Short mmCIF file of C-alpha atoms and ligand atoms in Angstrom, two decimals:
data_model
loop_
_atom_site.label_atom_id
_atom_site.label_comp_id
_atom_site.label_asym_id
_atom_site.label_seq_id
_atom_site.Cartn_x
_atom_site.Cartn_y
_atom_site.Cartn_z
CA UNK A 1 10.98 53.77 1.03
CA UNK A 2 13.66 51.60 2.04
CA UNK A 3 14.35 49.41 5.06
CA UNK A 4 15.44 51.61 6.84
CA UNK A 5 13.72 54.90 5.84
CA UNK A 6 10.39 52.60 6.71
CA UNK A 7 11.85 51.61 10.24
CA UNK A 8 12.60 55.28 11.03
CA UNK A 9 9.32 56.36 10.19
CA UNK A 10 7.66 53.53 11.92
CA UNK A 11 9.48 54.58 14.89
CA UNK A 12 7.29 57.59 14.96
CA UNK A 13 4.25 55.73 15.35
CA UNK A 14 5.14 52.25 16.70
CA UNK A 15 6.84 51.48 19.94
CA UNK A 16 10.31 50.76 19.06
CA UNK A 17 8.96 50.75 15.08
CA UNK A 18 8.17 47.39 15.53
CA UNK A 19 4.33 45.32 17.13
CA UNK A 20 6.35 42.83 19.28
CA UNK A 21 10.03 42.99 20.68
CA UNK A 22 11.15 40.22 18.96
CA UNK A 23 10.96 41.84 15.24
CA UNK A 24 12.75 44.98 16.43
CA UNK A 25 16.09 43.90 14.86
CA UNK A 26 19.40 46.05 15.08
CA UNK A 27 20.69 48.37 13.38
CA UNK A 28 17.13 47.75 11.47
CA UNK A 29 14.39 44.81 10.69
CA UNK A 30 13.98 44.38 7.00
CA UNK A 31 9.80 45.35 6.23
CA UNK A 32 8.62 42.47 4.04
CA UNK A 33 5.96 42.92 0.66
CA UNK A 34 5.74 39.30 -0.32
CA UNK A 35 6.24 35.68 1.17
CA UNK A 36 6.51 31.87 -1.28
CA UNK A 37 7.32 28.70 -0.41
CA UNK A 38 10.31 28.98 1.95
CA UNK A 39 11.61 32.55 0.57
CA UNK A 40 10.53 36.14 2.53
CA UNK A 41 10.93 39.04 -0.58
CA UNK A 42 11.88 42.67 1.25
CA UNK A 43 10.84 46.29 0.63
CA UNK A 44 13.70 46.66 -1.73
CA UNK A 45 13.31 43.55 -3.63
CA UNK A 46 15.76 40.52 -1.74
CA UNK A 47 15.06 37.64 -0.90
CA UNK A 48 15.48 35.80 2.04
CA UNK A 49 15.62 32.18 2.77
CA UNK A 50 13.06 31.92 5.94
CA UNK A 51 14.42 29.81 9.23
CA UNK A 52 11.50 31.89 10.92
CA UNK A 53 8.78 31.09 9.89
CA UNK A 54 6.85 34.01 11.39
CA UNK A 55 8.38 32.16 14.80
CA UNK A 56 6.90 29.06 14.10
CA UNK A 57 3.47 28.74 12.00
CA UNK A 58 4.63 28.43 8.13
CA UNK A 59 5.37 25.06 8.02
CA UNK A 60 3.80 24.60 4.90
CA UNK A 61 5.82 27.36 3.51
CA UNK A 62 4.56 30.66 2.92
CA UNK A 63 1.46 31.44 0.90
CA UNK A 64 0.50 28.35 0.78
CA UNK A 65 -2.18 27.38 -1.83
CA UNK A 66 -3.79 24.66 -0.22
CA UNK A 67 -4.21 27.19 3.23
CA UNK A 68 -4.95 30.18 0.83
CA UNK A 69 -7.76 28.86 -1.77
CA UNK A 70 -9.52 27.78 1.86
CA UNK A 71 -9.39 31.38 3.32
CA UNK A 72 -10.57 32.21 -0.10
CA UNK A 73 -13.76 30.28 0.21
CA UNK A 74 -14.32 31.13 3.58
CA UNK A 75 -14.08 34.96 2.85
CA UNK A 76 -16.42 34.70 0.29
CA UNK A 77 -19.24 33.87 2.50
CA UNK A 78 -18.54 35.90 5.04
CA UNK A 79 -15.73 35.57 8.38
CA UNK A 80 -17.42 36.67 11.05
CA UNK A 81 -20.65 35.78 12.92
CA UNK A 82 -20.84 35.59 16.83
CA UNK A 83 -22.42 31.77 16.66
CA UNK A 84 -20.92 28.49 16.19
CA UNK A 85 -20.03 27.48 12.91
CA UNK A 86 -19.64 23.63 11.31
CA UNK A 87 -16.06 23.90 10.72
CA UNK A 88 -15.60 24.61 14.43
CA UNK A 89 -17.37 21.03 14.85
CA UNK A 90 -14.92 19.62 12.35
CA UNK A 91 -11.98 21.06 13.68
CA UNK A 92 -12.57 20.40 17.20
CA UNK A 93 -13.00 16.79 15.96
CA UNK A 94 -10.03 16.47 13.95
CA UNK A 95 -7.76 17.59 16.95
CA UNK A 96 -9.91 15.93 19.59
CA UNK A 97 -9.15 12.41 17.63
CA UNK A 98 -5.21 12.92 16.94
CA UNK A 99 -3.63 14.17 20.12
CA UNK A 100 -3.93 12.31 23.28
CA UNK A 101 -5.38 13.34 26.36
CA UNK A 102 -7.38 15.95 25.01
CA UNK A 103 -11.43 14.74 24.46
CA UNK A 104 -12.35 18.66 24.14
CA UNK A 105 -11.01 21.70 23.04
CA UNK A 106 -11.39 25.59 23.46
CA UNK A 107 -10.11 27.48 20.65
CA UNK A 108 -8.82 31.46 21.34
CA UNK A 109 -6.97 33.64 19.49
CA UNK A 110 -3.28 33.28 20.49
CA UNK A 111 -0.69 30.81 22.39
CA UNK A 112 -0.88 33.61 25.07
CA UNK A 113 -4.82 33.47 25.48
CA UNK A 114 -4.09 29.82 25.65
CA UNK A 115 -1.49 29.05 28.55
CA UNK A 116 -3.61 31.67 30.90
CA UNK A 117 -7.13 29.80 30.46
CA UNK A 118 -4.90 26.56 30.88
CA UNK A 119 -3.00 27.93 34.47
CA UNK A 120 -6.61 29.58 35.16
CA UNK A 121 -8.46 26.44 34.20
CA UNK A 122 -5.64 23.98 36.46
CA UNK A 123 -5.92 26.60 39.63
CA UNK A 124 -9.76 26.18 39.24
CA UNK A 125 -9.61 22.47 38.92
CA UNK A 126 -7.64 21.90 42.01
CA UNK A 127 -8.56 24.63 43.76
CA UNK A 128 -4.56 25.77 44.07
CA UNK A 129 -3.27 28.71 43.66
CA UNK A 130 0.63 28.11 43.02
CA UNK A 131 2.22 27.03 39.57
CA UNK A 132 5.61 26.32 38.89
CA UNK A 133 7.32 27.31 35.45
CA UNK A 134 10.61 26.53 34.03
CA UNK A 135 13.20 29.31 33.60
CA UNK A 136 13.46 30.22 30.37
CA UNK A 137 10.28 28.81 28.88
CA UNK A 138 8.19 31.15 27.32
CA UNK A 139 4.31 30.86 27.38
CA UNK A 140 3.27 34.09 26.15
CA UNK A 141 3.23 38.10 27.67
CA UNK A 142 0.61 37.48 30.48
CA UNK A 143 1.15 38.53 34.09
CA UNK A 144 1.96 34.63 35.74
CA UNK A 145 4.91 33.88 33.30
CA UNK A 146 6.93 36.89 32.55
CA UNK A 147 9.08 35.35 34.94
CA UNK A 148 12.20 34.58 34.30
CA UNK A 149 10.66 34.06 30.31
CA UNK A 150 12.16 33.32 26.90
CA UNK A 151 12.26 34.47 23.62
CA UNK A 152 12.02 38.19 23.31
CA UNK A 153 11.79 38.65 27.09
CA UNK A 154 15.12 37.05 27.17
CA UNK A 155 16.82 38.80 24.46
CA UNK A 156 15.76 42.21 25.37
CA UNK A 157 16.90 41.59 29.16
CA UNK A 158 13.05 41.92 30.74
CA UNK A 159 12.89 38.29 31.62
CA UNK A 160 10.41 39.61 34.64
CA UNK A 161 8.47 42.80 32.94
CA UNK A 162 7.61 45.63 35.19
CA UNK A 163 3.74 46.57 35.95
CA UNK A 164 3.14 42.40 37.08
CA UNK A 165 2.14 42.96 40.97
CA UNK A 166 4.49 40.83 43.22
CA UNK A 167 1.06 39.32 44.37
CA UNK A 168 0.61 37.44 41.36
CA UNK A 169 4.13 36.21 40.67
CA UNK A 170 4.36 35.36 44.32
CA UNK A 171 2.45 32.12 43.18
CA UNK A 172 4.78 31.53 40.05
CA UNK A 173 7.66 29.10 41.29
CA UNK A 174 10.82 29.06 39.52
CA UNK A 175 12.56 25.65 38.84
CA UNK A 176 15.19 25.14 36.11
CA UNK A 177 14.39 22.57 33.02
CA UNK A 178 15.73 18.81 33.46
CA UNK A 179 16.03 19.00 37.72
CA UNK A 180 13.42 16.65 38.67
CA UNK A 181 15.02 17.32 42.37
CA UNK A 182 14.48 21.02 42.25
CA UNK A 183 10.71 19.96 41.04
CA UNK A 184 9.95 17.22 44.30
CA UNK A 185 11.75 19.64 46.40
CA UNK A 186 9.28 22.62 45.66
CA UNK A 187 6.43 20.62 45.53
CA UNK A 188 7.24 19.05 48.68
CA UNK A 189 7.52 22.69 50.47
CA UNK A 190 4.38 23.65 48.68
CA UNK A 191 2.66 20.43 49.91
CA UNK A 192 -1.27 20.87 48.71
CA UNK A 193 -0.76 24.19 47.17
CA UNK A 194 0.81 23.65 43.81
CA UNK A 195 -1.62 23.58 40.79
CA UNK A 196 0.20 22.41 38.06
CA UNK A 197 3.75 22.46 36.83
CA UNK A 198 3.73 24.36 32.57
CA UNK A 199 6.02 23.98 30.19
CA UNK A 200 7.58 23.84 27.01
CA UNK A 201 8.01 19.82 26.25
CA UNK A 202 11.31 20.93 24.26
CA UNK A 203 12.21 24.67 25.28
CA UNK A 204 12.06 26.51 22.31
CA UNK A 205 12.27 29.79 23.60
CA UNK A 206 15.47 29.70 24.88
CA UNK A 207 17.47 28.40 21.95
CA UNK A 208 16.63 24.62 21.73
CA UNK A 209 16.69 23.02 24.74
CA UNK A 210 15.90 19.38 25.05
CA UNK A 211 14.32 17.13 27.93
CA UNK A 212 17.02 14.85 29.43
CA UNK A 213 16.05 11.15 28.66
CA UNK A 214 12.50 10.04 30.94
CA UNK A 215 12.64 14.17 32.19
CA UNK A 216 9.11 14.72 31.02
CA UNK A 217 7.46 11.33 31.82
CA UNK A 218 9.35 11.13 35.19
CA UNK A 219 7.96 15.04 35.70
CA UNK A 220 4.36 14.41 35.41
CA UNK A 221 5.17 11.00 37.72
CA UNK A 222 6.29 13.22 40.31
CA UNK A 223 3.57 15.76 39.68
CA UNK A 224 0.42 13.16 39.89
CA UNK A 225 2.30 11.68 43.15
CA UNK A 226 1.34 15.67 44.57
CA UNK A 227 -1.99 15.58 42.95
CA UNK A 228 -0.64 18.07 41.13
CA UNK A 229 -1.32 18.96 36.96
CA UNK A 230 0.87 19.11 34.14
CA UNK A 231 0.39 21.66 31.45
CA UNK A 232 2.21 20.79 28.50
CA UNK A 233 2.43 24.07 26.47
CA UNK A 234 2.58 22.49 22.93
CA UNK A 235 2.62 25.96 20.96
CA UNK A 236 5.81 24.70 19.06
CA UNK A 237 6.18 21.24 19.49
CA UNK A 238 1.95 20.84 18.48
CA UNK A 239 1.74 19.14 14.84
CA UNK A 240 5.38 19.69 14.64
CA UNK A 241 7.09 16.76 16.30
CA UNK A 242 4.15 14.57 15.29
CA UNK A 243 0.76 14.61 15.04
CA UNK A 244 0.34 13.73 18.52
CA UNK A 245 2.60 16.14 19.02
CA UNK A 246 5.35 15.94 22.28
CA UNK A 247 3.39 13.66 24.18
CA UNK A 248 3.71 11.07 21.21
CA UNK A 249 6.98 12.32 20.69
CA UNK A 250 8.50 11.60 24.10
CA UNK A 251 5.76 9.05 25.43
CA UNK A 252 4.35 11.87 28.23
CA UNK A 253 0.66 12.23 29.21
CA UNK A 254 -0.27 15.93 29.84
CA UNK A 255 -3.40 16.65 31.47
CA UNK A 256 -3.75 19.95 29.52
CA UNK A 257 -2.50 21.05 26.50
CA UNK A 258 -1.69 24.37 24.65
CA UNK A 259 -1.51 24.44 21.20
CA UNK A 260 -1.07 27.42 18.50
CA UNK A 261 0.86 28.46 15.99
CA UNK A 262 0.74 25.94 13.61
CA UNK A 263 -2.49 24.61 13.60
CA UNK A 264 -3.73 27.78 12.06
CA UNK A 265 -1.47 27.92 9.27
CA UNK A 266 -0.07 31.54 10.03
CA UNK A 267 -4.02 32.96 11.50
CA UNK A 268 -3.97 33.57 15.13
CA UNK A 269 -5.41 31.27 17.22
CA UNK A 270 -4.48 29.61 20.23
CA UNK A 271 -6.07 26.34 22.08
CA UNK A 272 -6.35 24.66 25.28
CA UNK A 273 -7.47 20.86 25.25
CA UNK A 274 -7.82 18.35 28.14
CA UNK A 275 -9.56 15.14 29.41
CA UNK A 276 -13.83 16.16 29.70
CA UNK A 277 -13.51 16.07 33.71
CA UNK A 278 -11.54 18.64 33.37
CA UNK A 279 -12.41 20.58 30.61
CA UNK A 280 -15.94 20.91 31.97
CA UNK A 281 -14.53 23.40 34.58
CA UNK A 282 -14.54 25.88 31.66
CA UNK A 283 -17.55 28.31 30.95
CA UNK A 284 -20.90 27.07 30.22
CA UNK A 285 -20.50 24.17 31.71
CA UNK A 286 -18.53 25.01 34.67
CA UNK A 287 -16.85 28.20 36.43
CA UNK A 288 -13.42 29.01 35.43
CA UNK A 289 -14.31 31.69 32.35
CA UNK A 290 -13.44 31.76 29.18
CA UNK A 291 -14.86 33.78 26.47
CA UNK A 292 -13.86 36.10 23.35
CA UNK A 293 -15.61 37.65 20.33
CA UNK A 294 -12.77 36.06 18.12
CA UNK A 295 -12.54 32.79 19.57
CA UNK A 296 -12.71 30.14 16.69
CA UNK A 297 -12.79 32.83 14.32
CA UNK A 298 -13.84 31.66 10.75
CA UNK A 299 -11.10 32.40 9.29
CA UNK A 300 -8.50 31.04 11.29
CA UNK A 301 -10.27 27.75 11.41
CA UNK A 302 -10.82 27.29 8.11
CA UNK A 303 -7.07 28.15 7.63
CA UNK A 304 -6.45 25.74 10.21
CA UNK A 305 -8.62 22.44 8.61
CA UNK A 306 -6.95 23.11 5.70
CA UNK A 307 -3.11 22.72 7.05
CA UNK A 308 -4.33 19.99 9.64
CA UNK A 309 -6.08 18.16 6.62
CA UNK A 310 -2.80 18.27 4.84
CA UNK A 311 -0.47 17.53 8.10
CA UNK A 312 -3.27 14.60 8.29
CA UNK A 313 -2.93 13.30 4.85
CA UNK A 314 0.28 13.86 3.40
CA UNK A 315 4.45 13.64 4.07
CA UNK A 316 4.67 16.81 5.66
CA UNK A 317 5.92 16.29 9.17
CA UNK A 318 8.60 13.80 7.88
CA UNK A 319 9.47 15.92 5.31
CA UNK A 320 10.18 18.72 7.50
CA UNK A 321 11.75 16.27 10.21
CA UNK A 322 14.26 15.49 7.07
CA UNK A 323 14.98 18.96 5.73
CA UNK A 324 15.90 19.58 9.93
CA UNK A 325 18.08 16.77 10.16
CA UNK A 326 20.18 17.52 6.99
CA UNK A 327 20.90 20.95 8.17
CA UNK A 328 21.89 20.30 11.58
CA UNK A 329 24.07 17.08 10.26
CA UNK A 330 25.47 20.15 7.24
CA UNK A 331 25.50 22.25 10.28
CA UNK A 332 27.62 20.19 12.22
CA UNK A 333 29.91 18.89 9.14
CA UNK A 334 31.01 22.96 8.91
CA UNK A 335 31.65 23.27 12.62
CA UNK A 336 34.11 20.60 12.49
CA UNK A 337 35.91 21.17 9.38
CA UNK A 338 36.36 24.92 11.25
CA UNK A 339 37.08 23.29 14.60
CA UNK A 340 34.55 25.26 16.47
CA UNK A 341 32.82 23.28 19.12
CA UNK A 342 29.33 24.81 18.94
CA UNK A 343 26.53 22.95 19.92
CA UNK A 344 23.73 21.86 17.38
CA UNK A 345 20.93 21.13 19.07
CA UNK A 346 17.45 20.24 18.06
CA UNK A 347 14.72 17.55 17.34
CA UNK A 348 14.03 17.50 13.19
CA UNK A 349 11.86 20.45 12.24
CA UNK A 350 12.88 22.54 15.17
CA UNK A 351 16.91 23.68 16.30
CA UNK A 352 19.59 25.65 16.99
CA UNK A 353 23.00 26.40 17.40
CA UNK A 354 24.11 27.76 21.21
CA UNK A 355 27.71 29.25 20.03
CA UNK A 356 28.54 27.86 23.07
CA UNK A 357 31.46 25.08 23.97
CA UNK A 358 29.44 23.03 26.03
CA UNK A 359 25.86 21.09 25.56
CA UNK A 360 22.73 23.28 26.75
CA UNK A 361 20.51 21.71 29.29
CA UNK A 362 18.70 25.10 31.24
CA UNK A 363 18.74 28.54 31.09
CA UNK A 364 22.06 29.33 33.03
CA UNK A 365 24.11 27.23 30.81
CA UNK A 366 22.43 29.11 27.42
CA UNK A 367 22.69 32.31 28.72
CA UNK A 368 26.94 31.48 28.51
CA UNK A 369 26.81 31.47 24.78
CA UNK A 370 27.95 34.13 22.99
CA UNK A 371 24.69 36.01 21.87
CA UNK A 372 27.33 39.22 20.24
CA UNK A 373 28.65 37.07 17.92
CA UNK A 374 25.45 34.75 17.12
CA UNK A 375 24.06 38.15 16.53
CA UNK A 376 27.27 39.12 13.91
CA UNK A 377 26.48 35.81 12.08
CA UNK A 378 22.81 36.34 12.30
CA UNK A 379 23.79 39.89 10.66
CA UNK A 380 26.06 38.55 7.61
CA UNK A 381 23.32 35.54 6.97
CA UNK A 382 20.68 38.17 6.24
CA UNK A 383 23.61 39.89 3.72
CA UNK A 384 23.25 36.61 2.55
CA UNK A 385 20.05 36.72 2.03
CA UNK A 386 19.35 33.76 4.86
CA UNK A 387 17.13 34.84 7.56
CA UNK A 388 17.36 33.13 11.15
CA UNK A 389 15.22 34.66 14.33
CA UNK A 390 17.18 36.75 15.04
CA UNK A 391 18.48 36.21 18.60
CA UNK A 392 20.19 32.66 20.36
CA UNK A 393 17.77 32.29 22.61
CA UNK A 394 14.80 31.45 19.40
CA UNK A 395 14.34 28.21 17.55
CA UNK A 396 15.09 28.12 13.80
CA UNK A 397 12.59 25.71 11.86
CA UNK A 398 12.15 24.03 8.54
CA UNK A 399 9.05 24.04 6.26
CA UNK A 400 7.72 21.80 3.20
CA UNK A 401 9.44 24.15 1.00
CA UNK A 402 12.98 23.80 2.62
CA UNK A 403 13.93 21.45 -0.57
CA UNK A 404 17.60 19.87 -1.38
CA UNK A 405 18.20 23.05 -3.15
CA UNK A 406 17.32 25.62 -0.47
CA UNK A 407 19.70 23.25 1.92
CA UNK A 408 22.24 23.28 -0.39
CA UNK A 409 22.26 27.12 -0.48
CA UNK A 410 21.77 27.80 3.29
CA UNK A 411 24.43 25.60 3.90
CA UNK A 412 26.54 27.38 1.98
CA UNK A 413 25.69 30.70 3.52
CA UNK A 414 25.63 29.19 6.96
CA UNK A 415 29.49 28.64 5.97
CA UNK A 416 30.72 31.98 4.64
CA UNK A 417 28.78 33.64 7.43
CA UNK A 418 30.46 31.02 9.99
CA UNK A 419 34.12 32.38 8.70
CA UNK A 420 32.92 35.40 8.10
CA UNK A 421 32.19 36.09 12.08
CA UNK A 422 35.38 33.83 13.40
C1 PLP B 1 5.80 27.81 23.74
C2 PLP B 1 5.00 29.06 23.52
N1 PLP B 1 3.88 29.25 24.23
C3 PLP B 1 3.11 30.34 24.06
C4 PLP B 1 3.47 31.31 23.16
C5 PLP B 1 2.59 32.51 22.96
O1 PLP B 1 1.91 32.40 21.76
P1 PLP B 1 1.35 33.71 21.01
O2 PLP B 1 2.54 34.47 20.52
O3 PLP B 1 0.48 33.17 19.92
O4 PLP B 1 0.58 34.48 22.03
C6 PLP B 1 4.62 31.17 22.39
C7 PLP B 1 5.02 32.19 21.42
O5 PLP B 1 6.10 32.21 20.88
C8 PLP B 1 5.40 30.00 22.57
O6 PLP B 1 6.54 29.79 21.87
#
């Protein structure tokens, strides 16, 4: 079957032909066979240049050996076993010692899992109920922040899903990204009752939204002067921006952290680190629960030592910090020669372009780009056999694999499809 004979007849059995919003791609997604290096290879046999990166995780490029020859090992001794496991030691340790403010980890199953132990774990902690979240961030499809979310949420105009009681989003407090007054002036009218502020460090979710110079550290500043948490929700920005991730990056101290994608070199997992005093809260030792059959699944760890070993020991984060930076600089070279005054925005490995005539600080200003014809040049890229998530309000990232020559060629594409659409 082709594309689109395999869309139609997934539409039969899958909700909208598709296992999450985001893939379901008009007029139709293409169904991929194969995946190397930076390059996605279709149903019908093209080949795609990969700015996705399965939203985030491949950032050693796809089928990895390294990642695979560990799975490998680990499947042949079995993946599954309902105790604790020596790798889980290992990995714990490895993160435990490279990002700060986290002295203990629990690992789950996905960024979603993640950010509601972390709100679940801050609310027991303080013994608050109220969070606030920043509109537009995204921090998975669980009840307390499909409100006013990102990434698919966003592009498919259910930014607050139905079936979420009003009881529990009555504690989810809405404040846009870079407004340190709208932040004092909530917590101020929520005096004692705010349990921590989440979100994205850069929003990713939402196109590529960076903090405002001192936003983050002045944040958490404000937030500690309420006795109030921050929950840094590190899902993209974790082993991406650094190895101590965004706090590194930007010089911030979370109290808890979220972490996924990455770290499990395209497995699912998701996990939630903090100081001990406050990781203790969490099930056995304390009484904000936590459990899964999954959680720190073989597999996914041993996936996960294997790209953290090689973050850990090798060029990679620069590498993909430079690959980045030479498309958003080709990026931004094409824009002018065409005199289009998009906005390239982005930190190395992780950007976008808002088509959009003015810089993007918060949601209202990057829901005034034109999404229609983003989408159009989204459309002609894939022609070109260059795929980008498909939507403005997603992050397009670079992997070890993104070498001079696939730059050189998704520049060029980035260009026809640029005049193509304008
Ligand atoms: C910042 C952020 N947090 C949390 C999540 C949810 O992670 P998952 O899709 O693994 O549940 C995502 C997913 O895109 C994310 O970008």
């Amino acid at each position: 079957m082709n594309n689109e004979e395999l869309f139609q007849a997934s539409k039969e059995v899958l909700v909208g032909g598709v296992n999450s919003p985001v893939r379901a791609i008009s007029p139709y997604p293409f169904f991929v066979e194969r995946s190397e290096g930076a390059r996605l290879y279709d149903a019908e046999g093209k080949s795609y240049i990969d700015y996705c990166l399965a939203f985030g995780p491949m950032i050693l490029g796809h089928n990895n050996p390294t990642v695979r020859k560990a799975v490998e090992e680990r499947l042949s001794n079995g993946w599954c076993f309902g105790t604790p496991t020596e790798a889980e030691l290992e990995y714990a340790s490895l993160i435990t010692s490279t990002v700060p403010n986290v002295d203990k980890i629990r690992c789950m199953n996905t960024g979603t899992e993640a950010t509601m132990t972390a709100i679940r774990l801050a609310r027991g902690f303080t013994g608050r109920d109220k969070i606030i979240k920043i509109e537009g961030a995204f921090h998975g499809a669980h009840d307390a922040v499909l409100v006013k979310a990102g990434s698919g949420a966003l592009t498919h105009s259910v930014p607050n899903s139905k079936g979420i009681p009003a009881d529990v989003t009555k504690n989810t407090l809405l404040i846009p990204y870079n407004d340190l007054e709208a932040l004092e002036r909530v917590l101020k009218e929520n005096e004692g009752q705010i349990a921590a502020m989440i979100t994205e460090p850069a929003i990713g979710n939402a196109g590529c939204i960076l903090p405002k110079e001192n936003y983050l550290k002045d944040a958490k500043k404000i937030l500690e002067a309420h006795n109030s948490l921050l929950i840094l929700d590190e899902v993209i920005t974790g082993f991406r921006l650094g190895q101590g991730g965004a706090q590194e990056y930007f010089g911030v101290d979370a109290d808890i952290v979220t972490m996924g994608k990455i770290i499990s070199g395209g497995f699912p997992i998701g996990v939630m680190g903090a100081r001990h005093e406050i990781m203790d809260n969490i099930t056995p030792m304390g009484q904000v629960y936590n459990a899964g059959t999954f959680n720190g699944h073989p597999v996914s760890i041993a996936a996960g030592l294997a790209t953290l070993n090689l973050i850990k020991s090798t060029d990679a984060l620069s590498r993909i910090a430079d690959a980045g930076n030479k498309l958003q600089n080709g990026l931004r070279g094409i824009l002018q020669d065409m005199s289009l005054n998009y906005q390239v925005q982005g930190i190395g490995p992780m950007f976008q372009v808002f088509f959009n005539d003015n810089p993007v600080t918060d949601l209202d200003e990057a829901k005034n780009s034109d999404d229609k014809k983003f989408l159009d040049y989204c459309a002609k890229l894939r022609d070109l056999g260059v795929f980008l998530p498909p939507s403005q309000f997603e992050c397009c990232f670079t992997s070890i694999a993104h070498d001079q020559e696939v730059i050189d060629t998704s520049l060029e594409a980035f260009e026809t499809a640029l005049k193509a659409t304008h």
